[in-house]
Amino acid sequence: DAEEPILWWSPDPRFVLFPNKLKVSKSMKQVLRSNRFKVTTNTAFKQVVQECSKIKRIGQQGTWITNSMID
């Protein structure tokens, strides 16, 4: 609604990842060592949000991620 502020939804409790406390399984270590994926943090935030806004959701039209949220 144009009259309402931008809303960000966050579940309670939130999922928070603490890298120094992360326990990685043996199978996941193998996957990470294979270099099939690149793990990054705090890069291309705006582009990630823009791409997330394009994901089609079954039974729903559009997205809740608006241009003003992206900006």
PDB file of N, CA, C and O in Angstrom:
ATOM      1  N   ASP A   1       0.843  -1.176   0.000  1.00  0.00           N
ATOM      2  CA  ASP A   1       0.000   0.000   0.000  1.00  0.00           C
ATOM      3  C   ASP A   1       0.888   1.238   0.000  1.00  0.00           C
ATOM      4  O   ASP A   1       1.816   1.341   0.801  1.00  0.00           O
ATOM      5  N   ALA A   2       0.588   2.178  -0.858  1.00  0.00           N
ATOM      6  CA  ALA A   2       1.407   3.393  -0.983  1.00  0.00           C
ATOM      7  C   ALA A   2       1.424   4.219   0.293  1.00  0.00           C
ATOM      8  O   ALA A   2       2.350   4.987   0.529  1.00  0.00           O
ATOM      9  N   GLU A   3       0.402   4.069   1.124  1.00  0.00           N
ATOM     10  CA  GLU A   3       0.304   4.846   2.364  1.00  0.00           C
ATOM     11  C   GLU A   3       1.132   4.245   3.499  1.00  0.00           C
ATOM     12  O   GLU A   3       1.336   4.880   4.521  1.00  0.00           O
ATOM     13  N   GLU A   4       1.596   3.015   3.329  1.00  0.00           N
ATOM     14  CA  GLU A   4       2.271   2.313   4.415  1.00  0.00           C
ATOM     15  C   GLU A   4       3.783   2.340   4.238  1.00  0.00           C
ATOM     16  O   GLU A   4       4.286   2.455   3.128  1.00  0.00           O
ATOM     17  N   PRO A   5       4.514   2.215   5.353  1.00  0.00           N
ATOM     18  CA  PRO A   5       5.980   2.190   5.256  1.00  0.00           C
ATOM     19  C   PRO A   5       6.463   0.871   4.654  1.00  0.00           C
ATOM     20  O   PRO A   5       5.715  -0.102   4.591  1.00  0.00           O
ATOM     21  N   ILE A   6       7.704   0.877   4.224  1.00  0.00           N
ATOM     22  CA  ILE A   6       8.312  -0.356   3.729  1.00  0.00           C
ATOM     23  C   ILE A   6       8.396  -1.342   4.892  1.00  0.00           C
ATOM     24  O   ILE A   6       8.883  -0.997   5.968  1.00  0.00           O
ATOM     25  N   LEU A   7       7.925  -2.541   4.673  1.00  0.00           N
ATOM     26  CA  LEU A   7       7.930  -3.549   5.735  1.00  0.00           C
ATOM     27  C   LEU A   7       8.925  -4.650   5.405  1.00  0.00           C
ATOM     28  O   LEU A   7       8.979  -5.143   4.292  1.00  0.00           O
ATOM     29  N   TRP A   8       9.708  -5.031   6.374  1.00  0.00           N
ATOM     30  CA  TRP A   8      10.606  -6.176   6.235  1.00  0.00           C
ATOM     31  C   TRP A   8      10.142  -7.197   7.246  1.00  0.00           C
ATOM     32  O   TRP A   8      10.015  -6.898   8.425  1.00  0.00           O
ATOM     33  N   TRP A   9       9.912  -8.397   6.800  1.00  0.00           N
ATOM     34  CA  TRP A   9       9.424  -9.439   7.689  1.00  0.00           C
ATOM     35  C   TRP A   9      10.594 -10.260   8.181  1.00  0.00           C
ATOM     36  O   TRP A   9      11.451 -10.670   7.415  1.00  0.00           O
ATOM     37  N   SER A  10      10.606 -10.491   9.461  1.00  0.00           N
ATOM     38  CA  SER A  10      11.654 -11.332  10.022  1.00  0.00           C
ATOM     39  C   SER A  10      11.011 -12.306  11.006  1.00  0.00           C
ATOM     40  O   SER A  10      10.277 -11.888  11.903  1.00  0.00           O
ATOM     41  N   PRO A  11      11.259 -13.578  10.830  1.00  0.00           N
ATOM     42  CA  PRO A  11      10.656 -14.574  11.714  1.00  0.00           C
ATOM     43  C   PRO A  11      11.258 -14.492  13.121  1.00  0.00           C
ATOM     44  O   PRO A  11      12.364 -13.998  13.315  1.00  0.00           O
ATOM     45  N   ASP A  12      10.514 -14.952  14.083  1.00  0.00           N
ATOM     46  CA  ASP A  12      11.007 -15.039  15.444  1.00  0.00           C
ATOM     47  C   ASP A  12      10.937 -16.499  15.853  1.00  0.00           C
ATOM     48  O   ASP A  12       9.838 -17.058  15.880  1.00  0.00           O
ATOM     49  N   PRO A  13      12.010 -17.164  16.098  1.00  0.00           N
ATOM     50  CA  PRO A  13      13.363 -16.621  16.119  1.00  0.00           C
ATOM     51  C   PRO A  13      13.925 -16.538  14.708  1.00  0.00           C
ATOM     52  O   PRO A  13      13.531 -17.286  13.825  1.00  0.00           O
ATOM     53  N   ARG A  14      14.848 -15.627  14.520  1.00  0.00           N
ATOM     54  CA  ARG A  14      15.521 -15.466  13.232  1.00  0.00           C
ATOM     55  C   ARG A  14      16.626 -16.492  13.108  1.00  0.00           C
ATOM     56  O   ARG A  14      17.170 -16.955  14.097  1.00  0.00           O
ATOM     57  N   PHE A  15      16.981 -16.798  11.880  1.00  0.00           N
ATOM     58  CA  PHE A  15      18.119 -17.671  11.617  1.00  0.00           C
ATOM     59  C   PHE A  15      19.354 -16.791  11.518  1.00  0.00           C
ATOM     60  O   PHE A  15      19.416 -15.885  10.705  1.00  0.00           O
ATOM     61  N   VAL A  16      20.282 -17.036  12.385  1.00  0.00           N
ATOM     62  CA  VAL A  16      21.533 -16.275  12.377  1.00  0.00           C
ATOM     63  C   VAL A  16      22.665 -17.274  12.277  1.00  0.00           C
ATOM     64  O   VAL A  16      22.705 -18.267  13.000  1.00  0.00           O
ATOM     65  N   LEU A  17      23.575 -17.009  11.380  1.00  0.00           N
ATOM     66  CA  LEU A  17      24.717 -17.890  11.153  1.00  0.00           C
ATOM     67  C   LEU A  17      25.969 -17.239  11.709  1.00  0.00           C
ATOM     68  O   LEU A  17      26.334 -16.140  11.304  1.00  0.00           O
ATOM     69  N   PHE A  18      26.608 -17.912  12.653  1.00  0.00           N
ATOM     70  CA  PHE A  18      27.851 -17.430  13.231  1.00  0.00           C
ATOM     71  C   PHE A  18      28.983 -18.269  12.645  1.00  0.00           C
ATOM     72  O   PHE A  18      29.161 -19.428  13.027  1.00  0.00           O
ATOM     73  N   PRO A  19      29.743 -17.720  11.701  1.00  0.00           N
ATOM     74  CA  PRO A  19      30.775 -18.504  11.013  1.00  0.00           C
ATOM     75  C   PRO A  19      31.763 -19.189  11.948  1.00  0.00           C
ATOM     76  O   PRO A  19      32.159 -20.324  11.694  1.00  0.00           O
ATOM     77  N   ASN A  20      32.118 -18.547  13.046  1.00  0.00           N
ATOM     78  CA  ASN A  20      33.092 -19.168  13.945  1.00  0.00           C
ATOM     79  C   ASN A  20      32.507 -20.329  14.744  1.00  0.00           C
ATOM     80  O   ASN A  20      33.246 -21.102  15.355  1.00  0.00           O
ATOM     81  N   LYS A  21      31.184 -20.490  14.723  1.00  0.00           N
ATOM     82  CA  LYS A  21      30.544 -21.597  15.436  1.00  0.00           C
ATOM     83  C   LYS A  21      29.958 -22.638  14.485  1.00  0.00           C
ATOM     84  O   LYS A  21      29.344 -23.610  14.921  1.00  0.00           O
ATOM     85  N   LEU A  22      30.162 -22.440  13.211  1.00  0.00           N
ATOM     86  CA  LEU A  22      29.592 -23.318  12.196  1.00  0.00           C
ATOM     87  C   LEU A  22      30.299 -24.668  12.174  1.00  0.00           C
ATOM     88  O   LEU A  22      31.526 -24.741  12.134  1.00  0.00           O
ATOM     89  N   LYS A  23      29.524 -25.730  12.219  1.00  0.00           N
ATOM     90  CA  LYS A  23      30.067 -27.083  12.109  1.00  0.00           C
ATOM     91  C   LYS A  23      29.698 -27.608  10.720  1.00  0.00           C
ATOM     92  O   LYS A  23      28.539 -27.766  10.397  1.00  0.00           O
ATOM     93  N   VAL A  24      30.701 -27.854   9.917  1.00  0.00           N
ATOM     94  CA  VAL A  24      30.483 -28.292   8.542  1.00  0.00           C
ATOM     95  C   VAL A  24      30.688 -29.802   8.480  1.00  0.00           C
ATOM     96  O   VAL A  24      31.717 -30.318   8.912  1.00  0.00           O
ATOM     97  N   SER A  25      29.704 -30.497   7.917  1.00  0.00           N
ATOM     98  CA  SER A  25      29.785 -31.956   7.818  1.00  0.00           C
ATOM     99  C   SER A  25      30.890 -32.361   6.837  1.00  0.00           C
ATOM    100  O   SER A  25      31.317 -31.569   5.994  1.00  0.00           O
ATOM    101  N   LYS A  26      31.309 -33.615   6.930  1.00  0.00           N
ATOM    102  CA  LYS A  26      32.352 -34.122   6.031  1.00  0.00           C
ATOM    103  C   LYS A  26      31.909 -34.031   4.576  1.00  0.00           C
ATOM    104  O   LYS A  26      32.682 -33.639   3.709  1.00  0.00           O
ATOM    105  N   SER A  27      30.659 -34.383   4.326  1.00  0.00           N
ATOM    106  CA  SER A  27      30.174 -34.347   2.943  1.00  0.00           C
ATOM    107  C   SER A  27      30.111 -32.913   2.415  1.00  0.00           C
ATOM    108  O   SER A  27      30.420 -32.649   1.254  1.00  0.00           O
ATOM    109  N   MET A  28      29.749 -31.966   3.277  1.00  0.00           N
ATOM    110  CA  MET A  28      29.705 -30.572   2.840  1.00  0.00           C
ATOM    111  C   MET A  28      31.120 -30.041   2.614  1.00  0.00           C
ATOM    112  O   MET A  28      31.348 -29.258   1.688  1.00  0.00           O
ATOM    113  N   LYS A  29      32.071 -30.461   3.425  1.00  0.00           N
ATOM    114  CA  LYS A  29      33.468 -30.056   3.212  1.00  0.00           C
ATOM    115  C   LYS A  29      33.950 -30.511   1.844  1.00  0.00           C
ATOM    116  O   LYS A  29      34.646 -29.785   1.144  1.00  0.00           O
ATOM    117  N   GLN A  30      33.545 -31.721   1.442  1.00  0.00           N
ATOM    118  CA  GLN A  30      33.930 -32.232   0.119  1.00  0.00           C
ATOM    119  C   GLN A  30      33.338 -31.355  -0.972  1.00  0.00           C
ATOM    120  O   GLN A  30      34.002 -31.039  -1.961  1.00  0.00           O
ATOM    121  N   VAL A  31      32.088 -30.976  -0.804  1.00  0.00           N
ATOM    122  CA  VAL A  31      31.427 -30.113  -1.787  1.00  0.00           C
ATOM    123  C   VAL A  31      32.153 -28.770  -1.875  1.00  0.00           C
ATOM    124  O   VAL A  31      32.437 -28.271  -2.962  1.00  0.00           O
ATOM    125  N   LEU A  32      32.472 -28.194  -0.724  1.00  0.00           N
ATOM    126  CA  LEU A  32      33.140 -26.890  -0.718  1.00  0.00           C
ATOM    127  C   LEU A  32      34.535 -26.969  -1.335  1.00  0.00           C
ATOM    128  O   LEU A  32      34.956 -26.057  -2.041  1.00  0.00           O
ATOM    129  N   ARG A  33      35.239 -28.066  -1.089  1.00  0.00           N
ATOM    130  CA  ARG A  33      36.583 -28.238  -1.654  1.00  0.00           C
ATOM    131  C   ARG A  33      36.558 -28.466  -3.158  1.00  0.00           C
ATOM    132  O   ARG A  33      37.549 -28.237  -3.837  1.00  0.00           O
ATOM    133  N   SER A  34      35.437 -28.914  -3.675  1.00  0.00           N
ATOM    134  CA  SER A  34      35.340 -29.211  -5.108  1.00  0.00           C
ATOM    135  C   SER A  34      35.317 -27.942  -5.959  1.00  0.00           C
ATOM    136  O   SER A  34      35.412 -28.015  -7.180  1.00  0.00           O
ATOM    137  N   ASN A  35      35.142 -26.787  -5.309  1.00  0.00           N
ATOM    138  CA  ASN A  35      35.090 -25.493  -6.002  1.00  0.00           C
ATOM    139  C   ASN A  35      33.939 -25.377  -6.993  1.00  0.00           C
ATOM    140  O   ASN A  35      34.013 -24.630  -7.962  1.00  0.00           O
ATOM    141  N   ARG A  36      32.856 -26.121  -6.741  1.00  0.00           N
ATOM    142  CA  ARG A  36      31.662 -25.984  -7.580  1.00  0.00           C
ATOM    143  C   ARG A  36      30.898 -24.717  -7.242  1.00  0.00           C
ATOM    144  O   ARG A  36      30.129 -24.214  -8.049  1.00  0.00           O
ATOM    145  N   PHE A  37      31.101 -24.211  -6.032  1.00  0.00           N
ATOM    146  CA  PHE A  37      30.396 -23.025  -5.569  1.00  0.00           C
ATOM    147  C   PHE A  37      31.396 -21.989  -5.088  1.00  0.00           C
ATOM    148  O   PHE A  37      32.489 -22.316  -4.658  1.00  0.00           O
ATOM    149  N   LYS A  38      30.987 -20.749  -5.156  1.00  0.00           N
ATOM    150  CA  LYS A  38      31.786 -19.665  -4.610  1.00  0.00           C
ATOM    151  C   LYS A  38      30.992 -19.073  -3.444  1.00  0.00           C
ATOM    152  O   LYS A  38      29.837 -18.674  -3.615  1.00  0.00           O
ATOM    153  N   VAL A  39      31.583 -19.037  -2.285  1.00  0.00           N
ATOM    154  CA  VAL A  39      30.924 -18.496  -1.104  1.00  0.00           C
ATOM    155  C   VAL A  39      31.427 -17.085  -0.871  1.00  0.00           C
ATOM    156  O   VAL A  39      32.633 -16.857  -0.785  1.00  0.00           O
ATOM    157  N   THR A  40      30.494 -16.128  -0.802  1.00  0.00           N
ATOM    158  CA  THR A  40      30.856 -14.735  -0.572  1.00  0.00           C
ATOM    159  C   THR A  40      29.943 -14.154   0.499  1.00  0.00           C
ATOM    160  O   THR A  40      28.875 -14.711   0.787  1.00  0.00           O
ATOM    161  N   THR A  41      30.348 -13.033   1.049  1.00  0.00           N
ATOM    162  CA  THR A  41      29.495 -12.315   2.002  1.00  0.00           C
ATOM    163  C   THR A  41      29.531 -10.837   1.676  1.00  0.00           C
ATOM    164  O   THR A  41      30.541 -10.308   1.202  1.00  0.00           O
ATOM    165  N   ASN A  42      28.396 -10.201   1.893  1.00  0.00           N
ATOM    166  CA  ASN A  42      28.286  -8.752   1.736  1.00  0.00           C
ATOM    167  C   ASN A  42      28.746  -8.232   0.374  1.00  0.00           C
ATOM    168  O   ASN A  42      29.422  -7.216   0.281  1.00  0.00           O
ATOM    169  N   THR A  43      28.370  -8.941  -0.676  1.00  0.00           N
ATOM    170  CA  THR A  43      28.688  -8.465  -2.020  1.00  0.00           C
ATOM    171  C   THR A  43      27.414  -8.469  -2.854  1.00  0.00           C
ATOM    172  O   THR A  43      26.541  -9.320  -2.692  1.00  0.00           O
ATOM    173  N   ALA A  44      27.285  -7.509  -3.725  1.00  0.00           N
ATOM    174  CA  ALA A  44      26.184  -7.438  -4.693  1.00  0.00           C
ATOM    175  C   ALA A  44      24.796  -7.505  -4.041  1.00  0.00           C
ATOM    176  O   ALA A  44      23.889  -8.133  -4.558  1.00  0.00           O
ATOM    177  N   PHE A  45      24.634  -6.836  -2.892  1.00  0.00           N
ATOM    178  CA  PHE A  45      23.362  -6.915  -2.170  1.00  0.00           C
ATOM    179  C   PHE A  45      22.183  -6.488  -3.040  1.00  0.00           C
ATOM    180  O   PHE A  45      21.185  -7.194  -3.138  1.00  0.00           O
ATOM    181  N   LYS A  46      22.310  -5.320  -3.670  1.00  0.00           N
ATOM    182  CA  LYS A  46      21.194  -4.823  -4.477  1.00  0.00           C
ATOM    183  C   LYS A  46      20.847  -5.791  -5.603  1.00  0.00           C
ATOM    184  O   LYS A  46      19.673  -6.080  -5.847  1.00  0.00           O
ATOM    185  N   GLN A  47      21.857  -6.345  -6.259  1.00  0.00           N
ATOM    186  CA  GLN A  47      21.615  -7.282  -7.355  1.00  0.00           C
ATOM    187  C   GLN A  47      20.934  -8.564  -6.851  1.00  0.00           C
ATOM    188  O   GLN A  47      20.057  -9.113  -7.515  1.00  0.00           O
ATOM    189  N   VAL A  48      21.327  -9.018  -5.679  1.00  0.00           N
ATOM    190  CA  VAL A  48      20.696 -10.223  -5.106  1.00  0.00           C
ATOM    191  C   VAL A  48      19.225  -9.955  -4.821  1.00  0.00           C
ATOM    192  O   VAL A  48      18.353 -10.765  -5.168  1.00  0.00           O
ATOM    193  N   VAL A  49      18.918  -8.813  -4.218  1.00  0.00           N
ATOM    194  CA  VAL A  49      17.527  -8.479  -3.917  1.00  0.00           C
ATOM    195  C   VAL A  49      16.731  -8.334  -5.209  1.00  0.00           C
ATOM    196  O   VAL A  49      15.592  -8.805  -5.310  1.00  0.00           O
ATOM    197  N   GLN A  50      17.330  -7.704  -6.222  1.00  0.00           N
ATOM    198  CA  GLN A  50      16.638  -7.564  -7.513  1.00  0.00           C
ATOM    199  C   GLN A  50      16.310  -8.932  -8.101  1.00  0.00           C
ATOM    200  O   GLN A  50      15.198  -9.148  -8.601  1.00  0.00           O
ATOM    201  N   GLU A  51      17.251  -9.844  -8.081  1.00  0.00           N
ATOM    202  CA  GLU A  51      17.003 -11.186  -8.623  1.00  0.00           C
ATOM    203  C   GLU A  51      15.955 -11.926  -7.808  1.00  0.00           C
ATOM    204  O   GLU A  51      15.111 -12.633  -8.357  1.00  0.00           O
ATOM    205  N   CYS A  52      15.990 -11.775  -6.484  1.00  0.00           N
ATOM    206  CA  CYS A  52      14.974 -12.408  -5.634  1.00  0.00           C
ATOM    207  C   CYS A  52      13.584 -11.883  -5.975  1.00  0.00           C
ATOM    208  O   CYS A  52      12.603 -12.627  -5.916  1.00  0.00           O
ATOM    209  N   SER A  53      13.495 -10.611  -6.341  1.00  0.00           N
ATOM    210  CA  SER A  53      12.195 -10.022  -6.661  1.00  0.00           C
ATOM    211  C   SER A  53      11.607 -10.584  -7.953  1.00  0.00           C
ATOM    212  O   SER A  53      10.422 -10.432  -8.215  1.00  0.00           O
ATOM    213  N   LYS A  54      12.421 -11.250  -8.766  1.00  0.00           N
ATOM    214  CA  LYS A  54      11.965 -11.797 -10.046  1.00  0.00           C
ATOM    215  C   LYS A  54      11.474 -13.241  -9.940  1.00  0.00           C
ATOM    216  O   LYS A  54      10.927 -13.775 -10.902  1.00  0.00           O
ATOM    217  N   ILE A  55      11.668 -13.872  -8.785  1.00  0.00           N
ATOM    218  CA  ILE A  55      11.293 -15.278  -8.630  1.00  0.00           C
ATOM    219  C   ILE A  55       9.779 -15.430  -8.673  1.00  0.00           C
ATOM    220  O   ILE A  55       9.048 -14.763  -7.941  1.00  0.00           O
ATOM    221  N   LYS A  56       9.303 -16.292  -9.538  1.00  0.00           N
ATOM    222  CA  LYS A  56       7.868 -16.556  -9.642  1.00  0.00           C
ATOM    223  C   LYS A  56       7.458 -17.464  -8.490  1.00  0.00           C
ATOM    224  O   LYS A  56       8.153 -18.419  -8.160  1.00  0.00           O
ATOM    225  N   ARG A  57       6.332 -17.135  -7.850  1.00  0.00           N
ATOM    226  CA  ARG A  57       5.836 -17.922  -6.729  1.00  0.00           C
ATOM    227  C   ARG A  57       4.490 -18.522  -7.093  1.00  0.00           C
ATOM    228  O   ARG A  57       3.581 -17.809  -7.540  1.00  0.00           O
ATOM    229  N   ILE A  58       4.356 -19.805  -6.912  1.00  0.00           N
ATOM    230  CA  ILE A  58       3.141 -20.533  -7.280  1.00  0.00           C
ATOM    231  C   ILE A  58       1.938 -19.954  -6.532  1.00  0.00           C
ATOM    232  O   ILE A  58       1.985 -19.765  -5.313  1.00  0.00           O
ATOM    233  N   GLY A  59       0.890 -19.649  -7.287  1.00  0.00           N
ATOM    234  CA  GLY A  59      -0.347 -19.154  -6.697  1.00  0.00           C
ATOM    235  C   GLY A  59      -0.310 -17.689  -6.285  1.00  0.00           C
ATOM    236  O   GLY A  59      -1.237 -17.216  -5.642  1.00  0.00           O
ATOM    237  N   GLN A  60       0.737 -16.978  -6.650  1.00  0.00           N
ATOM    238  CA  GLN A  60       0.839 -15.567  -6.282  1.00  0.00           C
ATOM    239  C   GLN A  60       1.258 -14.748  -7.497  1.00  0.00           C
ATOM    240  O   GLN A  60       1.978 -15.224  -8.350  1.00  0.00           O
ATOM    241  N   GLN A  61       0.780 -13.515  -7.526  1.00  0.00           N
ATOM    242  CA  GLN A  61       1.161 -12.618  -8.607  1.00  0.00           C
ATOM    243  C   GLN A  61       2.184 -11.623  -8.072  1.00  0.00           C
ATOM    244  O   GLN A  61       2.012 -11.063  -7.004  1.00  0.00           O
ATOM    245  N   GLY A  62       3.218 -11.435  -8.808  1.00  0.00           N
ATOM    246  CA  GLY A  62       4.206 -10.437  -8.417  1.00  0.00           C
ATOM    247  C   GLY A  62       5.028 -10.854  -7.211  1.00  0.00           C
ATOM    248  O   GLY A  62       5.148 -12.030  -6.894  1.00  0.00           O
ATOM    249  N   THR A  63       5.549  -9.846  -6.540  1.00  0.00           N
ATOM    250  CA  THR A  63       6.420 -10.073  -5.408  1.00  0.00           C
ATOM    251  C   THR A  63       6.169  -9.018  -4.356  1.00  0.00           C
ATOM    252  O   THR A  63       5.626  -7.952  -4.645  1.00  0.00           O
ATOM    253  N   TRP A  64       6.548  -9.283  -3.132  1.00  0.00           N
ATOM    254  CA  TRP A  64       6.432  -8.291  -2.068  1.00  0.00           C
ATOM    255  C   TRP A  64       7.653  -7.385  -2.040  1.00  0.00           C
ATOM    256  O   TRP A  64       7.690  -6.394  -1.325  1.00  0.00           O
ATOM    257  N   ILE A  65       8.677  -7.707  -2.838  1.00  0.00           N
ATOM    258  CA  ILE A  65       9.883  -6.882  -2.887  1.00  0.00           C
ATOM    259  C   ILE A  65       9.649  -5.796  -3.935  1.00  0.00           C
ATOM    260  O   ILE A  65       9.669  -6.061  -5.135  1.00  0.00           O
ATOM    261  N   THR A  66       9.438  -4.589  -3.484  1.00  0.00           N
ATOM    262  CA  THR A  66       9.127  -3.483  -4.379  1.00  0.00           C
ATOM    263  C   THR A  66      10.391  -2.731  -4.784  1.00  0.00           C
ATOM    264  O   THR A  66      11.444  -2.891  -4.161  1.00  0.00           O
ATOM    265  N   ASN A  67      10.284  -1.890  -5.802  1.00  0.00           N
ATOM    266  CA  ASN A  67      11.421  -1.076  -6.242  1.00  0.00           C
ATOM    267  C   ASN A  67      11.906  -0.153  -5.127  1.00  0.00           C
ATOM    268  O   ASN A  67      13.102   0.072  -4.964  1.00  0.00           O
ATOM    269  N   SER A  68      10.964   0.391  -4.341  1.00  0.00           N
ATOM    270  CA  SER A  68      11.395   1.292  -3.250  1.00  0.00           C
ATOM    271  C   SER A  68      12.157   0.519  -2.180  1.00  0.00           C
ATOM    272  O   SER A  68      13.073   1.058  -1.556  1.00  0.00           O
ATOM    273  N   MET A  69      11.817  -0.736  -1.978  1.00  0.00           N
ATOM    274  CA  MET A  69      12.576  -1.557  -1.029  1.00  0.00           C
ATOM    275  C   MET A  69      13.989  -1.777  -1.570  1.00  0.00           C
ATOM    276  O   MET A  69      14.952  -1.698  -0.804  1.00  0.00           O
ATOM    277  N   ILE A  70      14.090  -2.066  -2.834  1.00  0.00           N
ATOM    278  CA  ILE A  70      15.395  -2.313  -3.447  1.00  0.00           C
ATOM    279  C   ILE A  70      16.252  -1.056  -3.345  1.00  0.00           C
ATOM    280  O   ILE A  70      17.433  -1.130  -2.988  1.00  0.00           O
ATOM    281  N   ASP A  71      15.647   0.089  -3.644  1.00  0.00           N
ATOM    282  CA  ASP A  71      16.396   1.354  -3.552  1.00  0.00           C
ATOM    283  C   ASP A  71      16.801   1.652  -2.127  1.00  0.00           C
ATOM    284  O   ASP A  71      17.856   2.134  -1.839  1.00  0.00           O
TER     285      ASP A  71
END
